[in-house]
Coordinates of C-alpha atoms in Angstrom, one line a residue:
Chain A
X1 CA 17.2 1.6 -17.4
X2 CA 19.7 3.8 -15.6
X3 CA 19.7 4.0 -11.8
X4 CA 18.6 7.6 -11.6
X5 CA 15.9 7.1 -14.2
X6 CA 14.5 4.4 -11.9
X7 CA 14.8 6.7 -8.9
X8 CA 12.9 9.5 -10.8
X9 CA 10.2 7.0 -12.0
X10 CA 9.6 6.0 -8.5
X11 CA 9.5 9.6 -7.2
X12 CA 6.9 10.4 -9.8
X13 CA 4.5 7.8 -8.4
X14 CA 1.5 9.4 -6.6
X15 CA 0.9 8.8 -2.9
X16 CA -2.5 7.4 -3.8
X17 CA -1.1 4.8 -6.2
X18 CA -2.3 1.2 -5.8
X19 CA 0.1 -1.1 -4.0
X20 CA 1.1 -4.6 -4.6
X21 CA 3.5 -7.1 -2.9
X22 CA 6.0 -8.8 -5.1
X23 CA 8.3 -11.6 -4.2
X24 CA 11.6 -11.8 -6.1
X25 CA 12.4 -15.5 -6.1
X26 CA 16.0 -16.1 -6.9
X27 CA 18.9 -18.3 -5.8
X28 CA 21.3 -15.4 -6.1
X29 CA 21.5 -12.1 -4.2
X30 CA 18.9 -9.8 -5.6
X31 CA 18.5 -6.9 -3.2
X32 CA 20.2 -4.5 -5.7
X33 CA 17.2 -5.2 -8.1
X34 CA 14.7 -3.6 -5.7
X35 CA 14.7 -0.1 -7.1
X36 CA 14.5 -1.4 -10.7
X37 CA 11.6 -3.7 -10.0
X38 CA 9.8 -0.9 -8.1
X39 CA 10.4 1.4 -11.1
X40 CA 9.0 -1.3 -13.4
X41 CA 5.7 -1.3 -11.5
X42 CA 5.8 2.5 -11.0
X43 CA 5.6 2.8 -14.8
X44 CA 2.3 1.1 -14.6
X45 CA 1.2 3.4 -11.8
X46 CA 1.6 0.8 -9.0
X47 CA 3.7 0.9 -5.9
X48 CA 5.5 -2.4 -5.4
X49 CA 6.5 -3.7 -2.0
X50 CA 9.4 -6.0 -2.7
X51 CA 10.5 -9.0 -0.7
X52 CA 13.1 -11.7 -1.3
X53 CA 13.8 -15.3 -0.5
X54 CA 16.8 -15.8 1.8
X55 CA 20.0 -16.3 -0.3
X56 CA 20.2 -19.8 -1.8
X57 CA 16.8 -21.0 -0.7
X58 CA 14.9 -21.0 -4.0
X59 CA 14.9 -24.8 -4.3
X60 CA 13.8 -25.2 -0.7
X61 CA 10.9 -22.8 -1.1
X62 CA 9.8 -24.2 -4.4
X63 CA 9.6 -27.7 -3.0
X64 CA 8.4 -27.2 0.6
X65 CA 6.6 -24.0 1.5
X66 CA 5.9 -23.2 -2.2
X67 CA 5.9 -19.8 -3.9
X68 CA 2.3 -19.7 -5.1
X69 CA 0.9 -17.5 -2.3
X70 CA 2.8 -14.5 -3.7
X71 CA 2.9 -12.5 -6.8
X72 CA 6.3 -13.8 -7.9
X73 CA 9.0 -12.6 -10.2
X74 CA 11.5 -15.3 -10.9
X75 CA 15.2 -14.4 -11.5
X76 CA 16.7 -17.7 -12.7
X77 CA 20.1 -19.0 -13.5
X78 CA 21.1 -22.3 -15.2
X79 CA 22.0 -24.0 -11.9
X80 CA 18.5 -23.5 -10.6
X81 CA 17.6 -26.3 -13.0
X82 CA 20.8 -28.3 -12.8
X83 CA 22.5 -27.5 -9.5
X84 CA 25.8 -29.1 -10.4
X85 CA 26.4 -26.2 -12.7
X86 CA 26.6 -23.8 -9.8
X87 CA 30.0 -22.1 -9.4
X88 CA 29.5 -21.9 -5.7
X89 CA 29.5 -25.7 -5.4
X90 CA 32.5 -28.0 -5.2
X91 CA 33.0 -30.9 -7.6
X92 CA 31.7 -34.2 -6.3
X93 CA 32.0 -37.8 -7.4
X94 CA 31.2 -37.7 -11.0
X95 CA 28.2 -37.1 -13.2
X96 CA 24.9 -38.9 -13.7
X97 CA 23.7 -40.1 -17.1
X98 CA 22.2 -37.6 -19.5
X99 CA 18.8 -39.1 -19.0
X100 CA 19.1 -38.6 -15.2
X101 CA 20.3 -35.0 -15.7
X102 CA 17.4 -34.2 -18.0
X103 CA 15.1 -35.7 -15.5
X104 CA 16.6 -33.5 -12.8
X105 CA 16.1 -30.4 -15.0
X106 CA 12.5 -31.3 -15.7
X107 CA 11.8 -31.9 -12.0
X108 CA 13.3 -28.6 -10.9
X109 CA 11.6 -26.7 -13.6
X110 CA 8.2 -28.1 -12.6
X111 CA 8.8 -27.2 -9.0
X112 CA 10.0 -23.6 -9.7
X113 CA 7.5 -22.8 -12.4
X114 CA 4.5 -24.2 -10.5
X115 CA 4.2 -20.8 -8.8
X116 CA 2.6 -19.3 -11.9
X117 CA 5.0 -16.4 -11.9
X118 CA 4.1 -12.9 -12.8
X119 CA 7.2 -12.9 -15.0
X120 CA 10.6 -14.5 -15.3
X121 CA 14.0 -13.3 -16.2
X122 CA 16.5 -16.0 -17.1
X123 CA 20.2 -15.1 -16.8
X124 CA 21.9 -17.5 -19.3
X125 CA 25.2 -17.2 -17.3
X126 CA 28.3 -19.2 -18.1
X127 CA 28.1 -22.5 -16.1
X128 CA 30.7 -24.3 -14.1
X129 CA 32.5 -26.7 -16.5
X130 CA 31.5 -30.3 -16.0
X131 CA 32.0 -31.9 -19.4
X132 CA 35.2 -32.5 -21.4
X133 CA 33.3 -31.5 -24.5
X134 CA 31.3 -28.3 -24.1
X135 CA 28.7 -29.4 -26.7
X136 CA 27.7 -32.2 -24.3
X137 CA 25.9 -29.4 -22.3
X138 CA 23.7 -28.5 -25.2
X139 CA 20.8 -31.0 -24.5
X140 CA 20.6 -29.6 -21.0
X141 CA 20.4 -26.0 -22.1
X142 CA 17.7 -27.1 -24.6
X143 CA 15.7 -28.8 -21.9
X144 CA 15.9 -25.6 -19.8
X145 CA 14.8 -23.4 -22.6
X146 CA 11.9 -25.8 -23.4
X147 CA 10.8 -25.6 -19.8
X148 CA 11.1 -21.8 -19.8
X149 CA 9.0 -21.6 -23.0
X150 CA 6.2 -23.4 -21.3
X151 CA 5.8 -20.7 -18.7
X152 CA 2.7 -18.5 -19.5
X153 CA 4.2 -15.2 -18.4
X154 CA 6.5 -12.5 -19.7
X155 CA 9.9 -14.0 -20.3
X156 CA 13.2 -12.2 -20.7
X157 CA 16.6 -13.7 -21.4
X158 CA 19.9 -12.0 -20.8
X159 CA 23.3 -13.5 -21.2
X160 CA 25.4 -11.0 -19.4
X161 CA 26.6 -12.1 -16.0
X162 CA 29.5 -11.4 -13.7
X163 CA 30.8 -14.7 -12.3
X164 CA 33.6 -13.0 -10.3
X165 CA 31.0 -10.9 -8.5
X166 CA 28.8 -14.0 -8.0
X167 CA 31.6 -15.9 -6.3
X168 CA 32.6 -13.0 -4.1
X169 CA 29.2 -11.5 -3.2
X170 CA 26.4 -13.8 -4.4
X171 CA 25.2 -11.2 -6.9
X172 CA 25.1 -12.6 -10.4
X173 CA 24.7 -9.2 -12.3
X174 CA 26.5 -6.0 -11.6
X175 CA 24.6 -2.7 -11.5
X176 CA 25.1 -2.0 -15.2
X177 CA 23.8 -5.4 -16.2
X178 CA 20.8 -5.2 -13.9
X179 CA 19.7 -2.0 -15.7
X180 CA 20.0 -3.7 -19.1
X181 CA 18.2 -6.9 -17.8
X182 CA 15.3 -4.7 -16.6
X183 CA 15.1 -3.2 -20.1
X184 CA 14.9 -6.7 -21.6
X185 CA 12.2 -7.5 -19.1
X186 CA 10.1 -4.4 -19.9
X187 CA 10.2 -5.3 -23.6
X188 CA 9.2 -8.9 -22.8
X189 CA 6.4 -7.7 -20.6
X190 CA 5.1 -5.3 -23.3
X191 CA 5.2 -8.0 -25.9
X192 CA 3.5 -10.5 -23.7
X193 CA 0.7 -8.2 -22.7
X194 CA 0.1 -7.0 -26.3
X195 CA -0.1 -10.5 -27.7
X196 CA -3.4 -11.8 -28.8
X197 CA -5.8 -9.4 -27.0
X198 CA -9.2 -9.5 -28.6
X199 CA -11.9 -8.4 -26.1
X200 CA -12.2 -5.5 -23.7
X201 CA -14.5 -6.3 -20.8
X202 CA -15.6 -3.1 -19.2
X203 CA -17.4 -2.4 -15.9
X204 CA -20.4 0.0 -16.2
X205 CA -20.9 2.1 -13.0
X206 CA -18.2 4.7 -12.4
X207 CA -16.3 3.3 -15.4
X208 CA -18.4 3.6 -18.6
X209 CA -20.3 6.4 -16.9
X210 CA -19.9 8.5 -13.7
X211 CA -22.4 7.4 -11.1
X212 CA -24.4 4.3 -10.2
X213 CA -27.3 3.6 -12.4
X214 CA -29.1 1.6 -9.7
X215 CA -28.9 4.4 -7.2
X216 CA -28.6 7.6 -9.3
X217 CA -31.0 6.6 -12.1
X218 CA -30.5 7.3 -15.8
X219 CA -30.7 11.1 -15.2
X220 CA -28.1 10.9 -12.4
X221 CA -25.3 9.3 -14.4
X222 CA -22.8 11.3 -16.6
X223 CA -21.0 10.3 -19.8
X224 CA -21.2 13.5 -21.8
X225 CA -18.3 15.6 -22.9
X226 CA -18.5 18.1 -20.1
X227 CA -18.0 18.2 -16.3
X228 CA -17.7 14.9 -14.5
X229 CA -18.8 13.0 -17.6
X230 CA -15.6 13.9 -19.5
X231 CA -13.3 11.0 -18.5
X232 CA -16.1 8.5 -19.3
X233 CA -16.8 10.2 -22.6
X234 CA -13.2 9.9 -23.6
X235 CA -13.1 6.3 -22.5
X236 CA -16.3 5.4 -24.4
X237 CA -15.2 7.2 -27.5
X238 CA -11.9 5.3 -27.5
X239 CA -13.8 2.0 -27.1
X240 CA -16.0 3.0 -30.0
X241 CA -12.9 3.6 -32.1
X242 CA -11.2 0.4 -31.1
X243 CA -14.4 -1.6 -31.9
X244 CA -14.4 -0.1 -35.4
X245 CA -10.9 -1.4 -35.9
X246 CA -11.8 -4.9 -34.8
X247 CA -11.7 -5.1 -31.0
X248 CA -14.6 -6.7 -29.3
X249 CA -16.3 -4.9 -26.4
X250 CA -18.4 -6.5 -23.7
X251 CA -19.8 -5.2 -20.4
X252 CA -20.0 -7.0 -17.1
X253 CA -21.8 -5.4 -14.2
X254 CA -23.2 -6.4 -10.8
X255 CA -26.6 -5.1 -11.6
X256 CA -30.1 -5.9 -12.7
X257 CA -30.0 -6.6 -16.5
X258 CA -32.6 -4.0 -17.4
X259 CA -30.9 -1.3 -15.4
X260 CA -27.5 -2.1 -16.9
X261 CA -28.9 -1.8 -20.5
X262 CA -31.0 1.3 -19.8
X263 CA -28.3 3.9 -20.7
X264 CA -27.5 2.0 -24.0
X265 CA -31.2 1.8 -24.9
X266 CA -32.1 5.4 -24.2
X267 CA -29.3 6.7 -26.5
X268 CA -27.0 9.7 -26.0
X269 CA -23.8 7.7 -25.2
X270 CA -20.9 7.3 -27.6
X271 CA -21.4 3.5 -27.3
X272 CA -24.7 2.0 -28.2
X273 CA -25.9 -1.5 -27.7
X274 CA -24.9 -2.7 -31.2
X275 CA -21.3 -1.8 -30.3
X276 CA -21.3 -4.4 -27.6
X277 CA -20.8 -8.1 -28.0
X278 CA -22.9 -8.5 -24.9
X279 CA -24.0 -6.6 -21.8
X280 CA -23.9 -9.1 -18.9
X281 CA -25.5 -8.1 -15.6
X282 CA -26.0 -10.3 -12.6
X283 CA -24.9 -10.4 -9.0
X284 CA -22.4 -13.2 -9.6
X285 CA -18.7 -12.7 -9.1
X286 CA -17.3 -10.8 -12.1
X287 CA -14.7 -13.6 -12.6
X288 CA -17.6 -16.0 -13.0
X289 CA -19.3 -13.7 -15.5
X290 CA -16.0 -13.3 -17.5
X291 CA -15.3 -17.1 -17.5
X292 CA -18.8 -17.8 -18.8
X293 CA -18.2 -15.2 -21.5
X294 CA -15.0 -16.8 -22.4
X295 CA -16.7 -20.2 -22.8
X296 CA -19.6 -18.8 -24.7
X297 CA -17.4 -16.9 -27.2
X298 CA -14.8 -19.6 -27.4
X299 CA -12.1 -17.1 -26.7
X300 CA -9.3 -17.7 -24.1
X301 CA -9.3 -15.5 -21.1
X302 CA -5.7 -14.6 -22.0
X303 CA -7.2 -12.5 -24.8
X304 CA -9.3 -10.5 -22.4
X305 CA -8.6 -7.1 -20.9
X306 CA -10.8 -6.2 -18.0
X307 CA -11.4 -2.5 -16.9
X308 CA -13.0 -1.6 -13.6
X309 CA -12.9 1.3 -11.1
X310 CA -13.2 -1.0 -8.1
X311 CA -9.9 -2.4 -6.7
X312 CA -11.8 -5.2 -5.0
X313 CA -13.4 -6.4 -8.2
X314 CA -10.1 -6.1 -10.0
X315 CA -8.4 -8.3 -7.4
X316 CA -11.2 -10.8 -7.5
X317 CA -10.7 -11.2 -11.2
X318 CA -6.9 -11.2 -10.9
X319 CA -7.0 -14.1 -8.4
X320 CA -9.5 -16.2 -10.3
X321 CA -8.3 -15.5 -13.8
X322 CA -4.6 -14.5 -13.6
X323 CA -4.2 -14.4 -17.4
X324 CA -6.8 -11.7 -17.8
X325 CA -5.1 -8.3 -18.1
X326 CA -6.6 -6.0 -15.6
X327 CA -6.7 -2.2 -15.9
X328 CA -7.8 0.2 -13.2
X329 CA -10.2 3.0 -14.3
X330 CA -9.6 6.2 -12.4
X331 CA -11.1 9.4 -13.5
X332 CA -8.2 11.7 -12.9
X333 CA -6.2 12.9 -15.9
X334 CA -2.9 11.2 -15.2
X335 CA -4.4 7.7 -14.5
X336 CA -6.9 8.1 -17.3
X337 CA -4.1 9.0 -19.7
X338 CA -2.2 5.8 -18.7
X339 CA -5.3 3.7 -19.2
X340 CA -6.1 5.1 -22.6
X341 CA -2.5 4.6 -23.6
X342 CA -2.5 1.1 -22.4
X343 CA -5.7 0.3 -24.4
X344 CA -4.2 1.8 -27.5
X345 CA -1.1 -0.4 -27.1
X346 CA -3.2 -3.5 -26.6
X347 CA -5.4 -2.8 -29.6
X348 CA -3.2 -0.9 -32.1
X349 CA -5.1 0.7 -34.9
X350 CA -4.6 -0.9 -38.3
X351 CA -6.3 -0.7 -41.7
X352 CA -10.0 -1.5 -41.2
X353 CA -11.3 -4.5 -43.1
X354 CA -14.8 -5.6 -43.6
X355 CA -14.1 -8.5 -41.2
X356 CA -13.2 -5.9 -38.5
X357 CA -16.5 -4.2 -39.0
X358 CA -18.4 -7.4 -38.9
X359 CA -16.6 -9.0 -36.0
X360 CA -18.9 -7.7 -33.2
X361 CA -22.0 -8.9 -35.1
X362 CA -20.5 -12.3 -35.7
X363 CA -19.8 -12.8 -32.0
X364 CA -23.3 -11.4 -31.0
X365 CA -24.8 -14.1 -33.2
X366 CA -22.6 -16.8 -31.6
X367 CA -23.9 -15.7 -28.1
X368 CA -27.6 -16.0 -29.0
X369 CA -29.3 -19.0 -27.5
X370 CA -26.5 -19.9 -25.1
X371 CA -27.3 -20.9 -21.5
X372 CA -25.7 -19.1 -18.7
X373 CA -24.1 -21.2 -16.0
X374 CA -23.7 -19.7 -12.5
X375 CA -20.2 -20.1 -10.9
X376 CA -18.2 -19.3 -7.9
X377 CA -15.8 -16.3 -7.6
X378 CA -12.5 -16.0 -5.9
X379 CA -11.9 -16.3 -2.1
X380 CA -10.8 -12.7 -1.4
X381 CA -10.1 -13.2 2.3
X382 CA -6.4 -12.7 2.1
X383 CA -6.7 -9.6 -0.1
X384 CA -9.4 -8.1 2.0
X385 CA -7.3 -8.6 5.1
X386 CA -4.4 -6.8 3.4
X387 CA -6.7 -3.7 3.0
X388 CA -6.6 -3.1 6.7
X389 CA -10.3 -2.2 6.8
X390 CA -11.9 -0.4 9.7
X391 CA -15.6 -0.2 10.4
X392 CA -16.4 2.8 12.7
X393 CA -19.9 2.4 13.9
X394 CA -21.6 5.4 15.3
X395 CA -25.0 6.0 16.9
X396 CA -26.7 9.0 15.4
X397 CA -29.1 11.3 17.2
X398 CA -31.6 14.1 16.2
X399 CA -28.8 16.5 15.3
X400 CA -26.5 14.3 13.1
X401 CA -28.7 11.9 11.1
X402 CA -28.5 13.6 7.7
X403 CA -26.1 11.2 6.0
X404 CA -27.9 8.2 7.4
X405 CA -31.3 9.5 6.2
X406 CA -29.8 10.3 2.8
X407 CA -28.5 6.7 2.5
X408 CA -31.9 5.3 3.4
X409 CA -33.7 7.4 0.9
X410 CA -31.2 7.0 -1.9
X411 CA -30.2 3.4 -1.8
X412 CA -32.0 0.9 -4.0
X413 CA -29.9 -2.2 -4.4
X414 CA -28.7 -3.1 -0.9
X415 CA -31.9 -1.9 0.8
X416 CA -33.9 -4.1 3.3
X417 CA -37.3 -3.2 2.0
X418 CA -37.2 -0.1 -0.2
X419 CA -39.1 1.9 2.5
X420 CA -38.2 5.6 2.6
X421 CA -38.3 7.8 5.7
X422 CA -39.1 11.5 6.1
X423 CA -37.3 13.6 8.6
X424 CA -40.4 13.8 10.8
X425 CA -40.8 10.0 10.7
X426 CA -37.2 9.5 11.7
X427 CA -37.4 12.0 14.5
X428 CA -40.5 10.3 15.8
X429 CA -38.8 6.9 15.6
X430 CA -35.8 8.2 17.6
X431 CA -38.1 9.8 20.2
X432 CA -39.8 6.5 20.7
X433 CA -36.6 4.6 21.5
X434 CA -35.3 3.5 18.1
X435 CA -31.5 3.6 17.5
X436 CA -29.9 4.9 14.3
X437 CA -26.5 3.4 13.5
X438 CA -24.2 4.3 10.7
X439 CA -20.9 2.7 9.7
X440 CA -17.9 4.4 8.1
X441 CA -15.6 2.3 6.2
X442 CA -11.9 3.1 6.0
X443 CA -9.1 1.1 4.3
X444 CA -5.5 1.6 3.3
X445 CA -6.7 3.9 0.4
X446 CA -8.6 6.2 2.7
X447 CA -12.2 6.7 3.9
X448 CA -15.2 5.6 1.9
X449 CA -17.4 7.7 4.1
X450 CA -20.5 6.5 5.9
X451 CA -21.7 3.5 3.8
X452 CA -24.2 1.7 6.1
X453 CA -27.3 3.0 7.8
X454 CA -29.5 1.0 10.1
X455 CA -32.6 1.8 12.1
X456 CA -33.3 -0.6 14.9
X457 CA -35.9 -0.6 17.7
X458 CA -35.3 -3.3 20.3
X459 CA -34.4 -6.3 18.3
X460 CA -36.3 -5.2 15.1
X461 CA -34.4 -3.8 12.2
X462 CA -36.8 -1.7 10.2
X463 CA -34.3 -0.1 7.8
X464 CA -30.9 -1.4 6.7
X465 CA -29.1 0.0 3.6
X466 CA -25.5 -0.1 2.3
X467 CA -23.9 1.8 -0.5
X468 CA -23.2 -0.6 -3.4
X469 CA -19.8 0.9 -3.8
X470 CA -18.5 -1.3 -1.0
X471 CA -20.2 -4.6 -1.9
X472 CA -18.0 -7.7 -1.9
X473 CA -16.0 -6.7 1.2
X474 CA -18.4 -8.4 3.6
X475 CA -18.9 -5.2 5.5
X476 CA -22.6 -6.0 5.9
X477 CA -21.8 -9.2 7.7
X478 CA -19.3 -7.6 10.0
X479 CA -21.8 -4.8 10.7
X480 CA -24.6 -7.2 11.6
X481 CA -22.1 -9.2 13.8
X482 CA -21.2 -6.0 15.6
X483 CA -24.8 -5.0 16.2
X484 CA -25.7 -8.5 17.4
X485 CA -22.8 -8.4 19.8
X486 CA -23.8 -5.0 21.0
X487 CA -27.4 -6.2 21.6
X488 CA -25.9 -8.9 23.9
X489 CA -26.5 -11.6 21.2
X490 CA -30.2 -11.3 21.4
X491 CA -32.1 -12.3 18.2
X492 CA -32.4 -9.8 15.4
X493 CA -35.6 -9.5 13.3
X494 CA -35.4 -8.0 9.8
X495 CA -38.4 -6.2 8.3
X496 CA -37.3 -7.6 4.9
X497 CA -39.3 -7.2 1.8
X498 CA -38.1 -8.0 -1.7
X499 CA -38.3 -5.2 -4.3
X500 CA -37.6 -5.0 -8.0
X501 CA -34.2 -3.6 -7.2
X502 CA -32.8 -5.1 -4.0
X503 CA -31.4 -8.4 -5.4
X504 CA -28.1 -8.0 -3.4
X505 CA -30.1 -7.6 -0.2
X506 CA -32.3 -10.6 -1.1
X507 CA -29.1 -12.7 -1.3
X508 CA -27.8 -11.4 2.0
X509 CA -31.1 -11.9 3.9
X510 CA -31.4 -15.4 2.3
X511 CA -27.9 -16.2 3.6
X512 CA -28.2 -15.1 7.2
X513 CA -31.9 -15.4 8.2
X514 CA -34.6 -17.9 8.7
X515 CA -38.0 -16.4 8.1
X516 CA -36.6 -12.9 8.8
X517 CA -34.9 -13.8 12.0
X518 CA -31.1 -13.9 12.2
X519 CA -30.2 -17.6 11.9
X520 CA -28.5 -19.4 14.8
X521 CA -27.1 -22.0 12.4
X522 CA -23.4 -22.6 12.9
X523 CA -22.5 -21.9 9.3
X524 CA -24.1 -18.4 9.6
X525 CA -22.3 -17.7 12.8
X526 CA -19.0 -18.7 11.2
X527 CA -19.7 -16.5 8.2
X528 CA -20.4 -13.5 10.6
X529 CA -17.3 -14.2 12.6
X530 CA -15.1 -14.6 9.6
X531 CA -16.4 -11.3 8.1
X532 CA -15.8 -9.6 11.4
X533 CA -12.2 -10.8 11.5
X534 CA -11.6 -8.8 8.3
X535 CA -12.2 -5.5 10.0
X536 CA -11.2 -3.5 13.0
X537 CA -14.6 -2.7 14.4
X538 CA -15.0 0.3 16.7
X539 CA -18.1 1.9 18.2
X540 CA -18.3 5.6 18.8
X541 CA -20.9 8.0 20.0
X542 CA -21.6 10.2 17.0
X543 CA -19.4 12.8 15.3
Chain B
X1 CA 32.0 14.4 -18.0
X2 CA 33.3 17.1 -15.6
X3 CA 34.0 16.5 -12.0
X4 CA 31.1 18.8 -11.2
X5 CA 28.7 16.6 -13.3
X6 CA 29.9 13.5 -11.5
X7 CA 29.4 15.2 -8.1
X8 CA 25.9 16.2 -9.1
X9 CA 24.9 12.7 -10.2
X10 CA 26.5 11.1 -7.2
X11 CA 24.7 13.5 -4.9
X12 CA 21.4 12.3 -6.4
X13 CA 22.4 8.7 -5.9
X14 CA 23.4 9.3 -2.3
X15 CA 20.2 11.1 -1.6
X16 CA 18.2 8.1 -2.8
X17 CA 20.3 5.6 -0.7
X18 CA 20.6 7.7 2.4
X19 CA 17.5 9.8 2.6
X20 CA 18.0 10.3 6.4
X21 CA 21.1 12.5 5.7
X22 CA 20.6 16.2 4.9
X23 CA 21.6 17.0 1.3
X24 CA 24.2 19.6 2.4
X25 CA 26.0 17.0 4.5
X26 CA 26.2 14.4 1.8
X27 CA 29.4 15.7 0.1
X28 CA 31.3 15.1 3.4
X29 CA 29.7 11.7 4.2
X30 CA 31.8 8.8 5.2
X31 CA 30.8 5.2 5.7
X32 CA 31.7 5.4 9.4
X33 CA 29.4 8.4 9.9
X34 CA 26.1 6.5 9.7
X35 CA 25.1 3.0 10.6
X36 CA 22.7 2.9 7.6
X37 CA 25.8 2.7 5.4
X38 CA 26.2 -1.0 6.1
X39 CA 27.3 -3.9 3.8
X40 CA 23.9 -4.0 2.1
X41 CA 23.9 -0.3 1.4
X42 CA 27.5 -0.7 0.1
X43 CA 26.2 -3.4 -2.4
X44 CA 23.4 -1.1 -3.5
X45 CA 25.8 1.9 -3.8
X46 CA 28.2 0.0 -6.0
X47 CA 25.3 -1.3 -8.1
X48 CA 23.9 2.2 -8.4
X49 CA 27.2 3.7 -9.5
X50 CA 27.8 0.9 -12.0
X51 CA 24.3 1.3 -13.4
X52 CA 24.4 5.1 -13.7
X53 CA 27.9 5.4 -15.1
X54 CA 28.1 2.2 -17.1
X55 CA 31.0 0.9 -15.1
X56 CA 32.1 -2.4 -13.7
X57 CA 33.7 -1.9 -10.4
X58 CA 36.0 -4.7 -9.2
X59 CA 35.7 -6.0 -5.6
X60 CA 39.0 -4.4 -4.4
X61 CA 38.0 -1.0 -5.7
X62 CA 34.4 -1.4 -4.4
X63 CA 35.7 -2.1 -0.9
X64 CA 37.7 1.2 -0.9
X65 CA 34.8 3.4 -1.8
X66 CA 34.0 4.5 1.8
X67 CA 33.1 8.1 1.4
X68 CA 31.3 10.4 -1.0
X69 CA 34.6 12.0 -2.0
X70 CA 36.2 8.6 -2.7
X71 CA 33.3 7.8 -5.0
X72 CA 33.7 11.1 -6.9
X73 CA 37.5 10.5 -7.3
X74 CA 37.0 6.9 -8.4
X75 CA 34.3 7.7 -11.0
X76 CA 36.3 10.7 -12.3
X77 CA 39.3 8.4 -12.9
X78 CA 37.1 6.0 -14.9
X79 CA 34.9 8.1 -17.2

């Protein structure tokens, strides 16, 4: 990659692109790599914020503070495994035995590679002469390559290096060599990601179709080849084609099972139920659903590609199952084109065989009769903090309650009791002293609008709803914490009633209340405090 | 490659490295003009020129490239 090609690639990235933090872990100076690494991520539609280890501190970080908290790209040289090969070190008092050297290599490799790197680039640079016979080095090189081969990530090897430059500036590659090395890495990354993919796990709401089946109902979602359904129609028709050539398709959704299957059953979509290995719907973490699927199908998660529109769900899966390839579904043309292209690369079309046609049915048969085992998802605290979320809580009055009322009357899943309100009833409640609160959620990607609505009179909450678009961010906990604090910590009573559709609310109420009253248990208070710390919470007095 | 081609490419490189400087001022830019042209920016500038023009610039030459014009002259003498 040429320098200006990298500049232009980065310039082409949209303002709204997803961002990610990447640590370049290297023992040599690597700041000149920044632009190329950013361009590499920009090709995937992601804006990378790049950081570096201080010069010469790779070993120290690998052994003390560790590298595993970061998405890490390793740029390695031979002396990262056998430090006496480093040109910047003087000669000392002789050499250890070969066994001892190989043990050092093994030890250093284990420390460095334990960070589960996003990728690694090995610069097979000339090493400082240590042996009278150059062939004596060979077992050490072989041990390094063996260690590198064990890393489960894209691996690129380049042999070009500039030792003069390294001695004078600490950089191991000149600008020309960096561009070539990045080309090697791009090819390695492509090959790694394309290898062995078998199953596409797709989200449903706002991915397979536009809209939320649990809120909008079967008539309110769109997947046809017109209007807002078009991106989803294209996506479905490609999945259908990939399935015909042997790819397996499964759906996971945080939903009620009957709701998730409804659009497949009623017909009209490009994909029908027989195209799917399975449609898994529950309120467990998606990583847990995917892991269960992996065990049931006896397929490694490294053969899975996961597609979802929700960055929080994608991050949850990325953290729990780092070898699952994750792809962000966005309905705009540029991002959709990138997604479709990526799927075509992962599942290249070939000559169809009878086995390809039968594969889905074979796996459907394997799934029958298997028992589902619940499991935990990822701890997303760190990621959620990085979103810089703000919850702006506003009291609504008789002239600005429309969005709050709409939420109450539209929401099914995160709904306290399923009770609807007319305008007259709401006005009457407000006139008799009830307070109507809404919360607007904003994060680094922008505003999600007003997502929570709550009607409270004294300490009694009669209506509480939240848009399911923002589930998994703990906004509901932070909101209740804020309301409780606002009410001078007096007890809160919830008019809760289970409905056929409010499973997420049932779990929430079960977690924070005792018999409908906000629990005073320490673990509940800790959960509320922890959730609150994820947000900047501000009260305002209406719009 | 003509000198004009080289100037045009270098202008784009300088724009990417020194976005705070107005484009029309870049052809006259010297290292002493702006504090952002520090040792790290020099490393990035040399790497950028090497990467774009397929050159290897030795340390002595690299240390003498202290203005836009010197970069143009150097590259013109190499390609």
